[in-house]
mmCIF file as Biopython writes it, N, C-alpha, C and O atoms, coordinates in Angstrom:
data_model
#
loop_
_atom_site.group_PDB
_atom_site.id
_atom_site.type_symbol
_atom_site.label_atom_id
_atom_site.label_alt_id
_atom_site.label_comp_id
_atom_site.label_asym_id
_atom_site.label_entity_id
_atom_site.label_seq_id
_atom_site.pdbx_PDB_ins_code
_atom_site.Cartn_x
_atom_site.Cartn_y
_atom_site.Cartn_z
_atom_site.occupancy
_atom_site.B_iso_or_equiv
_atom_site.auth_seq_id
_atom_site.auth_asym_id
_atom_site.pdbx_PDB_model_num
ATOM 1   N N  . UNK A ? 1  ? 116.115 7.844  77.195 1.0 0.0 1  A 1 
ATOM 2   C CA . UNK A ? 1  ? 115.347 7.019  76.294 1.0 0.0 1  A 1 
ATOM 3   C C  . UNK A ? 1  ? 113.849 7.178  76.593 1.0 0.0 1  A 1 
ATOM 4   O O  . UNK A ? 1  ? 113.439 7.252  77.751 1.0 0.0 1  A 1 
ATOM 5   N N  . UNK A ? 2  ? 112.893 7.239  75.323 1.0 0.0 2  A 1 
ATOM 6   C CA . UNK A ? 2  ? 111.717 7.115  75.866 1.0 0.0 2  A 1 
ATOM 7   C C  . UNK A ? 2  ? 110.922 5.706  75.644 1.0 0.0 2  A 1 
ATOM 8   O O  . UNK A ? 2  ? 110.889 5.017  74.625 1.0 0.0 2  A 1 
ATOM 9   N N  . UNK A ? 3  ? 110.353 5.508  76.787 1.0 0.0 3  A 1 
ATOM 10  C CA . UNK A ? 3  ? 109.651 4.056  77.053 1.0 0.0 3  A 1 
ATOM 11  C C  . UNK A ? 3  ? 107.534 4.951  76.651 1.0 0.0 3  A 1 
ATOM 12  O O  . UNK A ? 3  ? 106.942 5.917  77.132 1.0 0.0 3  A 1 
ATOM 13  N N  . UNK A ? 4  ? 107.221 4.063  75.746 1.0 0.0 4  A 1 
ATOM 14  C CA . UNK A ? 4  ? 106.002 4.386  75.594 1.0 0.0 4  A 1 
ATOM 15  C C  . UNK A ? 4  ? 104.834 3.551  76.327 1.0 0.0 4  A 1 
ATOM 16  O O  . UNK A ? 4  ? 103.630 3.498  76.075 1.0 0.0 4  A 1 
ATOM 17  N N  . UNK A ? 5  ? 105.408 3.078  77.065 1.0 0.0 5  A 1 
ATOM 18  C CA . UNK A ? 5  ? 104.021 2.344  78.053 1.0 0.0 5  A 1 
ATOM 19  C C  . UNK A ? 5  ? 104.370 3.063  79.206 1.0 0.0 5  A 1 
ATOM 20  O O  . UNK A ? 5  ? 103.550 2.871  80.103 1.0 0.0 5  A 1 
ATOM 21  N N  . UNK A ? 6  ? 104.843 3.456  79.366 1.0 0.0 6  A 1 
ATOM 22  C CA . UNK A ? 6  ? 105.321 4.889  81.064 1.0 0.0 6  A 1 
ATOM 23  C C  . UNK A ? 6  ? 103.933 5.621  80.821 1.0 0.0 6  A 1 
ATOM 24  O O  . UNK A ? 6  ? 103.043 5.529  81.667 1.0 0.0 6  A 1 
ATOM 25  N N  . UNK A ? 7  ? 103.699 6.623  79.213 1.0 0.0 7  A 1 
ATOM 26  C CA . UNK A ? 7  ? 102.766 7.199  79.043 1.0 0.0 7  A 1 
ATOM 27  C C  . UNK A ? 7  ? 101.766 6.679  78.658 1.0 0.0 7  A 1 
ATOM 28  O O  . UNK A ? 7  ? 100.672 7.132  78.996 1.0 0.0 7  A 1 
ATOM 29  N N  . UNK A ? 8  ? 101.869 5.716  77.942 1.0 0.0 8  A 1 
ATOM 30  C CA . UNK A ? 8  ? 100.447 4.774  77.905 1.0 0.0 8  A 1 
ATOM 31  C C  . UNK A ? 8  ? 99.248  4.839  79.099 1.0 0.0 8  A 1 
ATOM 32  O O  . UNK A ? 8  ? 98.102  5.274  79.212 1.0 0.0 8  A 1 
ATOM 33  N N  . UNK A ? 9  ? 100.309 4.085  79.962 1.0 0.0 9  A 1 
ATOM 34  C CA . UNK A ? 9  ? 99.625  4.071  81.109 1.0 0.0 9  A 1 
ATOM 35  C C  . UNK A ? 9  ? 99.197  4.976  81.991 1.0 0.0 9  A 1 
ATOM 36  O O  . UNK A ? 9  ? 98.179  4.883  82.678 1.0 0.0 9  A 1 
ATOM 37  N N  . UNK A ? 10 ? 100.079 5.980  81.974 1.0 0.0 10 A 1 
ATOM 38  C CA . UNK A ? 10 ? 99.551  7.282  82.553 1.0 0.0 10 A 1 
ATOM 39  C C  . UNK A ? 10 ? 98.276  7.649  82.146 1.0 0.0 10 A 1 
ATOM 40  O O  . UNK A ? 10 ? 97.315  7.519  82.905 1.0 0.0 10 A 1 
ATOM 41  N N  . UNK A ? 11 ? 98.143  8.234  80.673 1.0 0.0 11 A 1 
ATOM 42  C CA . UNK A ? 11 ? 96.743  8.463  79.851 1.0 0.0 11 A 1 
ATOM 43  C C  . UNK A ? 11 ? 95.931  7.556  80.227 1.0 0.0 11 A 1 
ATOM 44  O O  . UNK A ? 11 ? 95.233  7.961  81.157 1.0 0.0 11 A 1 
ATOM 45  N N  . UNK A ? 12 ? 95.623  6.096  79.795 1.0 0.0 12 A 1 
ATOM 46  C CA . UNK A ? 12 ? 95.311  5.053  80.173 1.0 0.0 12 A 1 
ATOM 47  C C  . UNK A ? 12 ? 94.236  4.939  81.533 1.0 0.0 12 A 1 
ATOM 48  O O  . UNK A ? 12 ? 93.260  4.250  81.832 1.0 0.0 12 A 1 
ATOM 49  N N  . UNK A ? 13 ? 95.006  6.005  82.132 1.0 0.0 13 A 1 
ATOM 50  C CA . UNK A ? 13 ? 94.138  6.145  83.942 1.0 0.0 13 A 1 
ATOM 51  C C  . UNK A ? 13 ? 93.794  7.368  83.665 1.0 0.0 13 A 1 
ATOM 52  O O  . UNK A ? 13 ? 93.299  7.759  84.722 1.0 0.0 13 A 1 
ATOM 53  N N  . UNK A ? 14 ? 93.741  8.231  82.906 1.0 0.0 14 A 1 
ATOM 54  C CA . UNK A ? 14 ? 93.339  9.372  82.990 1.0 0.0 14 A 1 
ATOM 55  C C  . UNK A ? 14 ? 94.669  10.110 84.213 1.0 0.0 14 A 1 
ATOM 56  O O  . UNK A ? 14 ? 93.979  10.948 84.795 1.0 0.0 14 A 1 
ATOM 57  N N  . UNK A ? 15 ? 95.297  10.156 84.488 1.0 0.0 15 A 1 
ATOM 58  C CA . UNK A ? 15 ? 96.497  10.666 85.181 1.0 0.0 15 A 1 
ATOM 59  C C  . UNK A ? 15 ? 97.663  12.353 84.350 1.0 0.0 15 A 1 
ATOM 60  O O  . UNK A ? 15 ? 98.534  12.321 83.481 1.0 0.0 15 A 1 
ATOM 61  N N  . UNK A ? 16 ? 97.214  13.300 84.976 1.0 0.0 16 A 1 
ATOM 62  C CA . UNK A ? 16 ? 98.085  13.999 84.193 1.0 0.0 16 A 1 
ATOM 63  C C  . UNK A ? 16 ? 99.534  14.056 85.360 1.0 0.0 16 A 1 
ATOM 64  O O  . UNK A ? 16 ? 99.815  13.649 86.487 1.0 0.0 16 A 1 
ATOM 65  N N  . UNK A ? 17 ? 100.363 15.081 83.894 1.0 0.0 17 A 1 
ATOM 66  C CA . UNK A ? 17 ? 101.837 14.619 84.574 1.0 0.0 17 A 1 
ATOM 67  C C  . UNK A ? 17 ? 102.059 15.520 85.767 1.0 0.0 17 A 1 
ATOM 68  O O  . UNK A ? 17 ? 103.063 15.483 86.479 1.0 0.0 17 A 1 
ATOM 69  N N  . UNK A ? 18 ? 101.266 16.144 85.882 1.0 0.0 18 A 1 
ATOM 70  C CA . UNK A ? 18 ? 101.125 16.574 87.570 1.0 0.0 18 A 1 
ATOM 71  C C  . UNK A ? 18 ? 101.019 16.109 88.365 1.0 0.0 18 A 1 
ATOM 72  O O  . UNK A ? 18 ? 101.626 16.242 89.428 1.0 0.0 18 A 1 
ATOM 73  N N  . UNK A ? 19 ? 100.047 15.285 88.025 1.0 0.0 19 A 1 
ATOM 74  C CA . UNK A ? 19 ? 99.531  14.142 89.560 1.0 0.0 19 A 1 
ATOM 75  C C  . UNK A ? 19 ? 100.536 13.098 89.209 1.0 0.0 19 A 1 
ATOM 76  O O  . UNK A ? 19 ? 100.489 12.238 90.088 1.0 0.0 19 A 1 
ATOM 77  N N  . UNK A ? 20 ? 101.420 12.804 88.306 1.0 0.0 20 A 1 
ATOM 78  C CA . UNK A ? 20 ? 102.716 11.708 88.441 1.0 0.0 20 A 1 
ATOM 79  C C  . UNK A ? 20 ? 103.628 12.390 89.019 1.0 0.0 20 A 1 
ATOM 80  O O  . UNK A ? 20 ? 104.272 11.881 89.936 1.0 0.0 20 A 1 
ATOM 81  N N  . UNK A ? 21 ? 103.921 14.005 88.490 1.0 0.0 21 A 1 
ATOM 82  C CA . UNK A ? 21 ? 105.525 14.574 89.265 1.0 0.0 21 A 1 
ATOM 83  C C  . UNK A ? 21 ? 105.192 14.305 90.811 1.0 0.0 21 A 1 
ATOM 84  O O  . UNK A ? 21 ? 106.012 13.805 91.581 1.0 0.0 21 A 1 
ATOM 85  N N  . UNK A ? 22 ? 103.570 14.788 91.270 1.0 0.0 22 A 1 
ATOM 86  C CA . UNK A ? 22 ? 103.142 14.338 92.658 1.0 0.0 22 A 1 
ATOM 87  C C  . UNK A ? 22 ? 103.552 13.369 93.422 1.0 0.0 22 A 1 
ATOM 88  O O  . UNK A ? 22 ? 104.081 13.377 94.533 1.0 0.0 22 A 1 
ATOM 89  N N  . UNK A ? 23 ? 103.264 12.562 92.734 1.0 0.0 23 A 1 
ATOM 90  C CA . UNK A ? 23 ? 103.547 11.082 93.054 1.0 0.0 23 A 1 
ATOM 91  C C  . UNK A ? 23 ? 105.241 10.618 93.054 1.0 0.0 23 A 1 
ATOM 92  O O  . UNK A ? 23 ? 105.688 9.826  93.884 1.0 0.0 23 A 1 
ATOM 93  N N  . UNK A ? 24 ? 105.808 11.050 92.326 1.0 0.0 24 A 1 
ATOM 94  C CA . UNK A ? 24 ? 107.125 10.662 92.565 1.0 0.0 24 A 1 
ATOM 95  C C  . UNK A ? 24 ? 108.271 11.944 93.022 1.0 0.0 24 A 1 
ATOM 96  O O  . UNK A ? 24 ? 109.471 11.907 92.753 1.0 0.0 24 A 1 
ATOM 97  N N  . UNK A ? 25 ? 107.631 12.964 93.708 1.0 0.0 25 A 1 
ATOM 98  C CA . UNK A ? 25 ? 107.930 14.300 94.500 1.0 0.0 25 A 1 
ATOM 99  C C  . UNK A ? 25 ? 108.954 14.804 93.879 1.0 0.0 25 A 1 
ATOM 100 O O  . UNK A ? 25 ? 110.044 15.045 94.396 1.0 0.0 25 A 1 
ATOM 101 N N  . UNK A ? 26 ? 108.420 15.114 91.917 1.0 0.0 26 A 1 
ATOM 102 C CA . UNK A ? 26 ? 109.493 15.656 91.202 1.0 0.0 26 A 1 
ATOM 103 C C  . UNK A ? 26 ? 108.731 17.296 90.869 1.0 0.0 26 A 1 
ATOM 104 O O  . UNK A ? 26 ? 107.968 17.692 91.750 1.0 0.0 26 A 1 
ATOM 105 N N  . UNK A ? 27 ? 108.879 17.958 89.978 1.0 0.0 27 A 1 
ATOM 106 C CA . UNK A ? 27 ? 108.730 18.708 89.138 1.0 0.0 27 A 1 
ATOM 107 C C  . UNK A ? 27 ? 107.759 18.338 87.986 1.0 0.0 27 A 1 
ATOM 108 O O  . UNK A ? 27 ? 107.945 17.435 87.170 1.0 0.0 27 A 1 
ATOM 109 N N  . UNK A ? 28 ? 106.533 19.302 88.056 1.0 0.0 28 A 1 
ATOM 110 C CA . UNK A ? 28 ? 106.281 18.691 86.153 1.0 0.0 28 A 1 
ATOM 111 C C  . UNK A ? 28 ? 107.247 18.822 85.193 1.0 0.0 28 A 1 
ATOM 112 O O  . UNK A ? 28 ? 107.296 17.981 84.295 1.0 0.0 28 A 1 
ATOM 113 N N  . UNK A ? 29 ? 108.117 19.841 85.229 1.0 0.0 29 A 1 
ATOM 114 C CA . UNK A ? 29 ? 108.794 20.180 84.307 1.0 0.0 29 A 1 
ATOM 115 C C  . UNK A ? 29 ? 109.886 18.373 83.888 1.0 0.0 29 A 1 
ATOM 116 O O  . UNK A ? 29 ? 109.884 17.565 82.960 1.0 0.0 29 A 1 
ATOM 117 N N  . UNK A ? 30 ? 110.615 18.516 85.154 1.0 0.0 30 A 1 
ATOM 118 C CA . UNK A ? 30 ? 111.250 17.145 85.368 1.0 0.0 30 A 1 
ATOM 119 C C  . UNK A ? 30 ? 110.740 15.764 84.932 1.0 0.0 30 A 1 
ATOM 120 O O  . UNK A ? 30 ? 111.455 14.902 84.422 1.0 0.0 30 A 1 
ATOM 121 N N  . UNK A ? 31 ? 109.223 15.627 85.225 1.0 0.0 31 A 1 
ATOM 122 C CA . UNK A ? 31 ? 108.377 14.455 84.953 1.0 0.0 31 A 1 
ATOM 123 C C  . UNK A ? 31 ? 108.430 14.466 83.369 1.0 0.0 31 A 1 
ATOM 124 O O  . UNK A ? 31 ? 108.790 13.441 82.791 1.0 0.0 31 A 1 
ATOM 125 N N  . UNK A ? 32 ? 108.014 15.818 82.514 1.0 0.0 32 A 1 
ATOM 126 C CA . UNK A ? 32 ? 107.717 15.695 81.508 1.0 0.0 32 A 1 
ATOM 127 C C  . UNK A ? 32 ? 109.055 15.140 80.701 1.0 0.0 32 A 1 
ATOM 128 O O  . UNK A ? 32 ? 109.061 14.281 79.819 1.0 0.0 32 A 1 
ATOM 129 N N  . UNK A ? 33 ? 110.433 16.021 81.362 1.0 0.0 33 A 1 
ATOM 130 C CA . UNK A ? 33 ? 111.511 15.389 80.912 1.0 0.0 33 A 1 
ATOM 131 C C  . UNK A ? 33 ? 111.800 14.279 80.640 1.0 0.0 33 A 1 
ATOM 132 O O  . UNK A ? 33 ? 112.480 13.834 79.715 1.0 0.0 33 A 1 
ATOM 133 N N  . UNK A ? 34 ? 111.144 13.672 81.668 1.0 0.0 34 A 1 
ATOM 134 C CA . UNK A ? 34 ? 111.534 11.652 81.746 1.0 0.0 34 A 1 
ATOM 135 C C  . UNK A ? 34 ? 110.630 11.124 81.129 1.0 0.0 34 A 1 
ATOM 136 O O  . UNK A ? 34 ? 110.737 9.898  81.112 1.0 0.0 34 A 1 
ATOM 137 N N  . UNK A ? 35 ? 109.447 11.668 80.409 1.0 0.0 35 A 1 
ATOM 138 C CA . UNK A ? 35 ? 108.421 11.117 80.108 1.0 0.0 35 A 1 
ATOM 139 C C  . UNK A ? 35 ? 109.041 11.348 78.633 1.0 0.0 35 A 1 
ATOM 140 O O  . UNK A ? 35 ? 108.734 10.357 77.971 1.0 0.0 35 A 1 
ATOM 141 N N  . UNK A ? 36 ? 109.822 12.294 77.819 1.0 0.0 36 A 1 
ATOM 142 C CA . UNK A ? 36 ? 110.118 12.545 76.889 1.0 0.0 36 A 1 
ATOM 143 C C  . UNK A ? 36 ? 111.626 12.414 76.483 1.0 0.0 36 A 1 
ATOM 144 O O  . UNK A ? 36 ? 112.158 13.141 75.644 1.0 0.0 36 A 1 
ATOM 145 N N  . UNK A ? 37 ? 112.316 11.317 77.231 1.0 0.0 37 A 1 
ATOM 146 C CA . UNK A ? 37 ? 113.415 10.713 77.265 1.0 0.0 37 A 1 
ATOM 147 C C  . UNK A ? 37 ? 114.762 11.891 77.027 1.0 0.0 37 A 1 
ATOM 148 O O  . UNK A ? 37 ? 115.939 11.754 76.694 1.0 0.0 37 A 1 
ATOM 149 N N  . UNK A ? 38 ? 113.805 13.212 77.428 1.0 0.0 38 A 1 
ATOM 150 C CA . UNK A ? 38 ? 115.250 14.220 77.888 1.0 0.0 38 A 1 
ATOM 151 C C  . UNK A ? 38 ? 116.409 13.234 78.968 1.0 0.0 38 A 1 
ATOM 152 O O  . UNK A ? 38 ? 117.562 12.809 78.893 1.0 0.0 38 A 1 
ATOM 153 N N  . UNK A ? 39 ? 115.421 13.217 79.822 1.0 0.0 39 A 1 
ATOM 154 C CA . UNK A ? 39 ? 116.806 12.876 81.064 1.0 0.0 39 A 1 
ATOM 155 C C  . UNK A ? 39 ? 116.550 11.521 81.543 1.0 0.0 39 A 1 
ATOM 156 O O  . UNK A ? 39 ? 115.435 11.326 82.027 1.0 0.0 39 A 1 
ATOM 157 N N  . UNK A ? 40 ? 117.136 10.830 81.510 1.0 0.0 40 A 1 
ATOM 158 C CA . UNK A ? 40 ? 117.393 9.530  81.987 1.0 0.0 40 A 1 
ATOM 159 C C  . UNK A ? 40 ? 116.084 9.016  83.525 1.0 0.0 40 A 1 
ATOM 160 O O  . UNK A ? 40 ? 116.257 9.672  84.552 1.0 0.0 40 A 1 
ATOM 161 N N  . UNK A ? 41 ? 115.049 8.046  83.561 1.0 0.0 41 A 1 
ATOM 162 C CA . UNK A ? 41 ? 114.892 7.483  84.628 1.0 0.0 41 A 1 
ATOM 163 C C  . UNK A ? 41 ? 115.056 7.137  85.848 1.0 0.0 41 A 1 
ATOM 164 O O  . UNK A ? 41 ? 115.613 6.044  85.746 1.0 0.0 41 A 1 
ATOM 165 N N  . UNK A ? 42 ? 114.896 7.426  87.262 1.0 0.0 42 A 1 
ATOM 166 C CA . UNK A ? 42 ? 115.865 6.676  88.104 1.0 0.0 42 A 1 
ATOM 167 C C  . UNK A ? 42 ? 115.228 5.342  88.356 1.0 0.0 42 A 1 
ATOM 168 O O  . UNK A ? 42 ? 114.217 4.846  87.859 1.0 0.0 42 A 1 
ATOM 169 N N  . UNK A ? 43 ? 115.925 4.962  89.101 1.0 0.0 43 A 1 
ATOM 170 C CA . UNK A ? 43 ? 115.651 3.549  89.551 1.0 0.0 43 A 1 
ATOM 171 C C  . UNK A ? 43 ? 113.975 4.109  90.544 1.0 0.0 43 A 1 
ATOM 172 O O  . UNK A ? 43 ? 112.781 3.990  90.271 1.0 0.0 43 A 1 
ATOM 173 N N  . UNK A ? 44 ? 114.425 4.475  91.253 1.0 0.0 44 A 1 
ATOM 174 C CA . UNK A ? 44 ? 112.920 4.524  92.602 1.0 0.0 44 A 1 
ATOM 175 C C  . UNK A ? 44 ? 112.117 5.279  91.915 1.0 0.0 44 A 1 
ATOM 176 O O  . UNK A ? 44 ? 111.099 5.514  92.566 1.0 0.0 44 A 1 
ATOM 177 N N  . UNK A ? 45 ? 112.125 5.767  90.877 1.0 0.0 45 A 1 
ATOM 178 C CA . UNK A ? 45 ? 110.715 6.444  90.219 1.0 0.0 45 A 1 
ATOM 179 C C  . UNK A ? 45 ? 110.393 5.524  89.267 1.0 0.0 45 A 1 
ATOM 180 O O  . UNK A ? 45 ? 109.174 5.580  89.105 1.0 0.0 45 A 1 
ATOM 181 N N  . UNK A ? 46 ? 111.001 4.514  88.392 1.0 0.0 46 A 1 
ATOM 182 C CA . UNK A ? 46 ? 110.561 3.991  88.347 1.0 0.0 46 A 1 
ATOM 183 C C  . UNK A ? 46 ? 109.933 2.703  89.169 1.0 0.0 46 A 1 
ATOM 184 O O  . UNK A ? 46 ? 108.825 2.432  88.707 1.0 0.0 46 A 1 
ATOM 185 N N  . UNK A ? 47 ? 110.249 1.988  90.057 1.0 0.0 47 A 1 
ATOM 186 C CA . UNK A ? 47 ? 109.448 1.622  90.978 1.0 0.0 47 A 1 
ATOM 187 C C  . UNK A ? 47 ? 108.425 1.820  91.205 1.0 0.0 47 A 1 
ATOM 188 O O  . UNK A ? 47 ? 107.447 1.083  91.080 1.0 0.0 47 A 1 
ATOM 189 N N  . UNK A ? 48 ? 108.530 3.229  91.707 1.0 0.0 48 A 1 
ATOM 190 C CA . UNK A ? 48 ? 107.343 4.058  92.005 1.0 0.0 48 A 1 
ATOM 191 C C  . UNK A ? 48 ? 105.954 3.811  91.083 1.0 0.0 48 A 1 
ATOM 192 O O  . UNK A ? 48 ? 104.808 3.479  91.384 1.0 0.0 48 A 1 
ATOM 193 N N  . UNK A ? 49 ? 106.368 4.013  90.294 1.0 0.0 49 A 1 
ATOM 194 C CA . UNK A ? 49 ? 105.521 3.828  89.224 1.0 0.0 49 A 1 
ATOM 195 C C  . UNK A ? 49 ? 104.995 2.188  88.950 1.0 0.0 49 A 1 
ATOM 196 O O  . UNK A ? 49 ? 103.812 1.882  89.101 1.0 0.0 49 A 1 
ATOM 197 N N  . UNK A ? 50 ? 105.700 1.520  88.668 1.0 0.0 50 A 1 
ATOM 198 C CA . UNK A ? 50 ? 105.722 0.249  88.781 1.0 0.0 50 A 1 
ATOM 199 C C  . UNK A ? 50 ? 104.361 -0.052 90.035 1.0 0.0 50 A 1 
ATOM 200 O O  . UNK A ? 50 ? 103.158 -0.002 89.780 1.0 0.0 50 A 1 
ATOM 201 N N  . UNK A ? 51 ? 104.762 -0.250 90.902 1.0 0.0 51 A 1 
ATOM 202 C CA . UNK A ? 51 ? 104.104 -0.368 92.753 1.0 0.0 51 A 1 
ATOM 203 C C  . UNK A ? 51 ? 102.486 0.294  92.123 1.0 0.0 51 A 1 
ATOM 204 O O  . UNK A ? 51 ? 101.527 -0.405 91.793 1.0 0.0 51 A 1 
ATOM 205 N N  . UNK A ? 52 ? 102.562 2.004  92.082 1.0 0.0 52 A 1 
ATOM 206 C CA . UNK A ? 52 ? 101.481 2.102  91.856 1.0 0.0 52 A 1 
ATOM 207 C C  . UNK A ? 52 ? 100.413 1.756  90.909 1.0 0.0 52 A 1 
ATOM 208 O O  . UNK A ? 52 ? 99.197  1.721  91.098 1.0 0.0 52 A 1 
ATOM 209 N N  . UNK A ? 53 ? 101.166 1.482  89.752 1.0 0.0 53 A 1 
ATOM 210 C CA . UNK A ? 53 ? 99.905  0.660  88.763 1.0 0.0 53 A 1 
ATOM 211 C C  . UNK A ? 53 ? 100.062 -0.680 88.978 1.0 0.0 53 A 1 
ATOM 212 O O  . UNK A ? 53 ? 99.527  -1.396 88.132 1.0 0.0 53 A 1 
ATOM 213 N N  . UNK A ? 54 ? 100.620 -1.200 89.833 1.0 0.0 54 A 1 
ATOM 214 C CA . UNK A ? 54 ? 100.309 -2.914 89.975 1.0 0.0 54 A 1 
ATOM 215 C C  . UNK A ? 54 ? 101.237 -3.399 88.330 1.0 0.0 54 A 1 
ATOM 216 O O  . UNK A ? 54 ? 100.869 -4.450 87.805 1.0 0.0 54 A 1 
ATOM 217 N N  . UNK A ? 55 ? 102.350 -2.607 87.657 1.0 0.0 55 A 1 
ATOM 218 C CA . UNK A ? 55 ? 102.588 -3.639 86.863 1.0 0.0 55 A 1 
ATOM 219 C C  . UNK A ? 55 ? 104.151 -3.763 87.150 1.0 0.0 55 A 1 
ATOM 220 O O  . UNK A ? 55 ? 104.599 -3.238 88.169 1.0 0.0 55 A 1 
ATOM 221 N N  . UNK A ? 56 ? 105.246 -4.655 86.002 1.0 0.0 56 A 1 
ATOM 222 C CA . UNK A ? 56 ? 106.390 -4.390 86.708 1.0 0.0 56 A 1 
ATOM 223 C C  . UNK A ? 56 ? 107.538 -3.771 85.814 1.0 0.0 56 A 1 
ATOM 224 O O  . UNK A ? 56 ? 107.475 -3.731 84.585 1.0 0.0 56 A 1 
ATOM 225 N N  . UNK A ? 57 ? 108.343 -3.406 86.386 1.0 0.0 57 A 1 
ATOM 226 C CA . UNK A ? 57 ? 109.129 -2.682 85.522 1.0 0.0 57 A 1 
ATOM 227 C C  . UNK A ? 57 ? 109.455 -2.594 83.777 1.0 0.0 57 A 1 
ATOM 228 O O  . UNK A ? 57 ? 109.505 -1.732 82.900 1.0 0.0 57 A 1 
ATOM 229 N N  . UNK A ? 58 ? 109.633 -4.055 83.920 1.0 0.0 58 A 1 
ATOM 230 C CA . UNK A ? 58 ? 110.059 -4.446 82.424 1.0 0.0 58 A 1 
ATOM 231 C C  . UNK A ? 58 ? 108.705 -3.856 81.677 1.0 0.0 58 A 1 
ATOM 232 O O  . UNK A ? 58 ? 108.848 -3.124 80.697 1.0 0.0 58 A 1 
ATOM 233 N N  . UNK A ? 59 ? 107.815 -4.083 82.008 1.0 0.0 59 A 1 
ATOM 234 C CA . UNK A ? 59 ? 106.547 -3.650 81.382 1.0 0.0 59 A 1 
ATOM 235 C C  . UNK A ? 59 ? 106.374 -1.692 81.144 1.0 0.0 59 A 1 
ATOM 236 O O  . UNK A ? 59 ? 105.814 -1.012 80.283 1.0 0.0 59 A 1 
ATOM 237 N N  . UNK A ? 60 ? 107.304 -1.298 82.597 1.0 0.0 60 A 1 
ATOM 238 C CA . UNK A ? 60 ? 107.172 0.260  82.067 1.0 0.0 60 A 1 
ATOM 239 C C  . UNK A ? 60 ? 108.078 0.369  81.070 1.0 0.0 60 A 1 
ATOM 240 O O  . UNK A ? 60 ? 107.543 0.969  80.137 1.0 0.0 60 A 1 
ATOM 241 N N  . UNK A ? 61 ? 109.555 -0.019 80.741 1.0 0.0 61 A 1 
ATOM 242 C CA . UNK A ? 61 ? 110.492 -0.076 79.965 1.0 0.0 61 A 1 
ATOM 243 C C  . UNK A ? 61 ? 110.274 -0.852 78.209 1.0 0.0 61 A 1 
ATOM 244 O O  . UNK A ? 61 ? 110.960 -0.711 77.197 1.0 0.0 61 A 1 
ATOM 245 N N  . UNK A ? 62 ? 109.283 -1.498 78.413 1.0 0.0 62 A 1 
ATOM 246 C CA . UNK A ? 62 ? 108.981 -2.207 76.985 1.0 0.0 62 A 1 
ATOM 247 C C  . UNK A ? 62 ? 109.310 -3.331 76.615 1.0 0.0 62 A 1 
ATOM 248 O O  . UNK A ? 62 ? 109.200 -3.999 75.587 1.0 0.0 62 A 1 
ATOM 249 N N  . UNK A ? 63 ? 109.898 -3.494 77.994 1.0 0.0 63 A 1 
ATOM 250 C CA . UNK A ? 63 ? 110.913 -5.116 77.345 1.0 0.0 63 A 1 
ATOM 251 C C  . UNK A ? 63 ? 110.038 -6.374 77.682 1.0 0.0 63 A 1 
ATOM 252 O O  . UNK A ? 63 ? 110.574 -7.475 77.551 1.0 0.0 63 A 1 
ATOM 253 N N  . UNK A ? 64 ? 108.796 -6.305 78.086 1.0 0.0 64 A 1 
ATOM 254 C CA . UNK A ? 64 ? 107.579 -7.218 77.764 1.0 0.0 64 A 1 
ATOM 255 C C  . UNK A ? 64 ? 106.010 -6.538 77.666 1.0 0.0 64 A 1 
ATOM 256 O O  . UNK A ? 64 ? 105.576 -5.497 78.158 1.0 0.0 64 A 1 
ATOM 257 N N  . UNK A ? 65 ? 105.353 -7.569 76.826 1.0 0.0 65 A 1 
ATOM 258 C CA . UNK A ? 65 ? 104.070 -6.898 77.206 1.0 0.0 65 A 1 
ATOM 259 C C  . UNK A ? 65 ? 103.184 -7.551 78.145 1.0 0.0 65 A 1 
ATOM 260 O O  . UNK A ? 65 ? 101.988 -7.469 77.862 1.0 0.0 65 A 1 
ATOM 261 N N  . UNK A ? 66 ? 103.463 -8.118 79.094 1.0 0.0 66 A 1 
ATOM 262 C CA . UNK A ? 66 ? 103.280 -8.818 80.187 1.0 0.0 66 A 1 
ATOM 263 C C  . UNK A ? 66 ? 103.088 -7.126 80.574 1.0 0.0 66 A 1 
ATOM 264 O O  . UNK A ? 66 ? 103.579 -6.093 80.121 1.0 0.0 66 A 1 
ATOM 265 N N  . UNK A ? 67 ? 102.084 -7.450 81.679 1.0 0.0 67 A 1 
ATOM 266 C CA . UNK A ? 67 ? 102.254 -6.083 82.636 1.0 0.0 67 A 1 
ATOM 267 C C  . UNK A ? 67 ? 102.305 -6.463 83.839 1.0 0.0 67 A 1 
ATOM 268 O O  . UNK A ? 67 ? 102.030 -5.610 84.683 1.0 0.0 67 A 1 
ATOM 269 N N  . UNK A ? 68 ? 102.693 -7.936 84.336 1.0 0.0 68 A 1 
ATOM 270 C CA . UNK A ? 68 ? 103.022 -8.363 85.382 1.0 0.0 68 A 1 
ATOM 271 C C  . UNK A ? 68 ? 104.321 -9.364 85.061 1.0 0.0 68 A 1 
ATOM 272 O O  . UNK A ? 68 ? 104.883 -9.960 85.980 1.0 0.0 68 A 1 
#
């Protein structure tokens, strides 16, 4: 599935999906996958993600616009 505040926020910081596969010690190829709802999310990348922008999950997933 694709969640559009994952990439929001990425752009948002100026962040390309390099410096995210970085960050969550994937592949760009892989990152771009999850960013484009090829392959499913995991749990600890998203976290990951979560932790580093200070917001919380539900907010990377869409299911509020709370970003805390």
């Amino acid at each position: 599935m694709k969640y559009k505040n994952i990439r929001s926020i990425r752009e948002d910081n100026d962040l390309t999906q390099q410096k995210m596969a970085e960050l969550l010690n994937v592949s760009q190829n892989t990152y771009s996958q999850y960013e484009s709802g090829k392959i499913e999310w995991t749990a600890s990348s998203l976290i990951k993600i979560a932790d580093y922008f200070n917001v919380s999950v539900d907010y990377l997933l869409d299911r509020t616009k709370s970003k805390r």
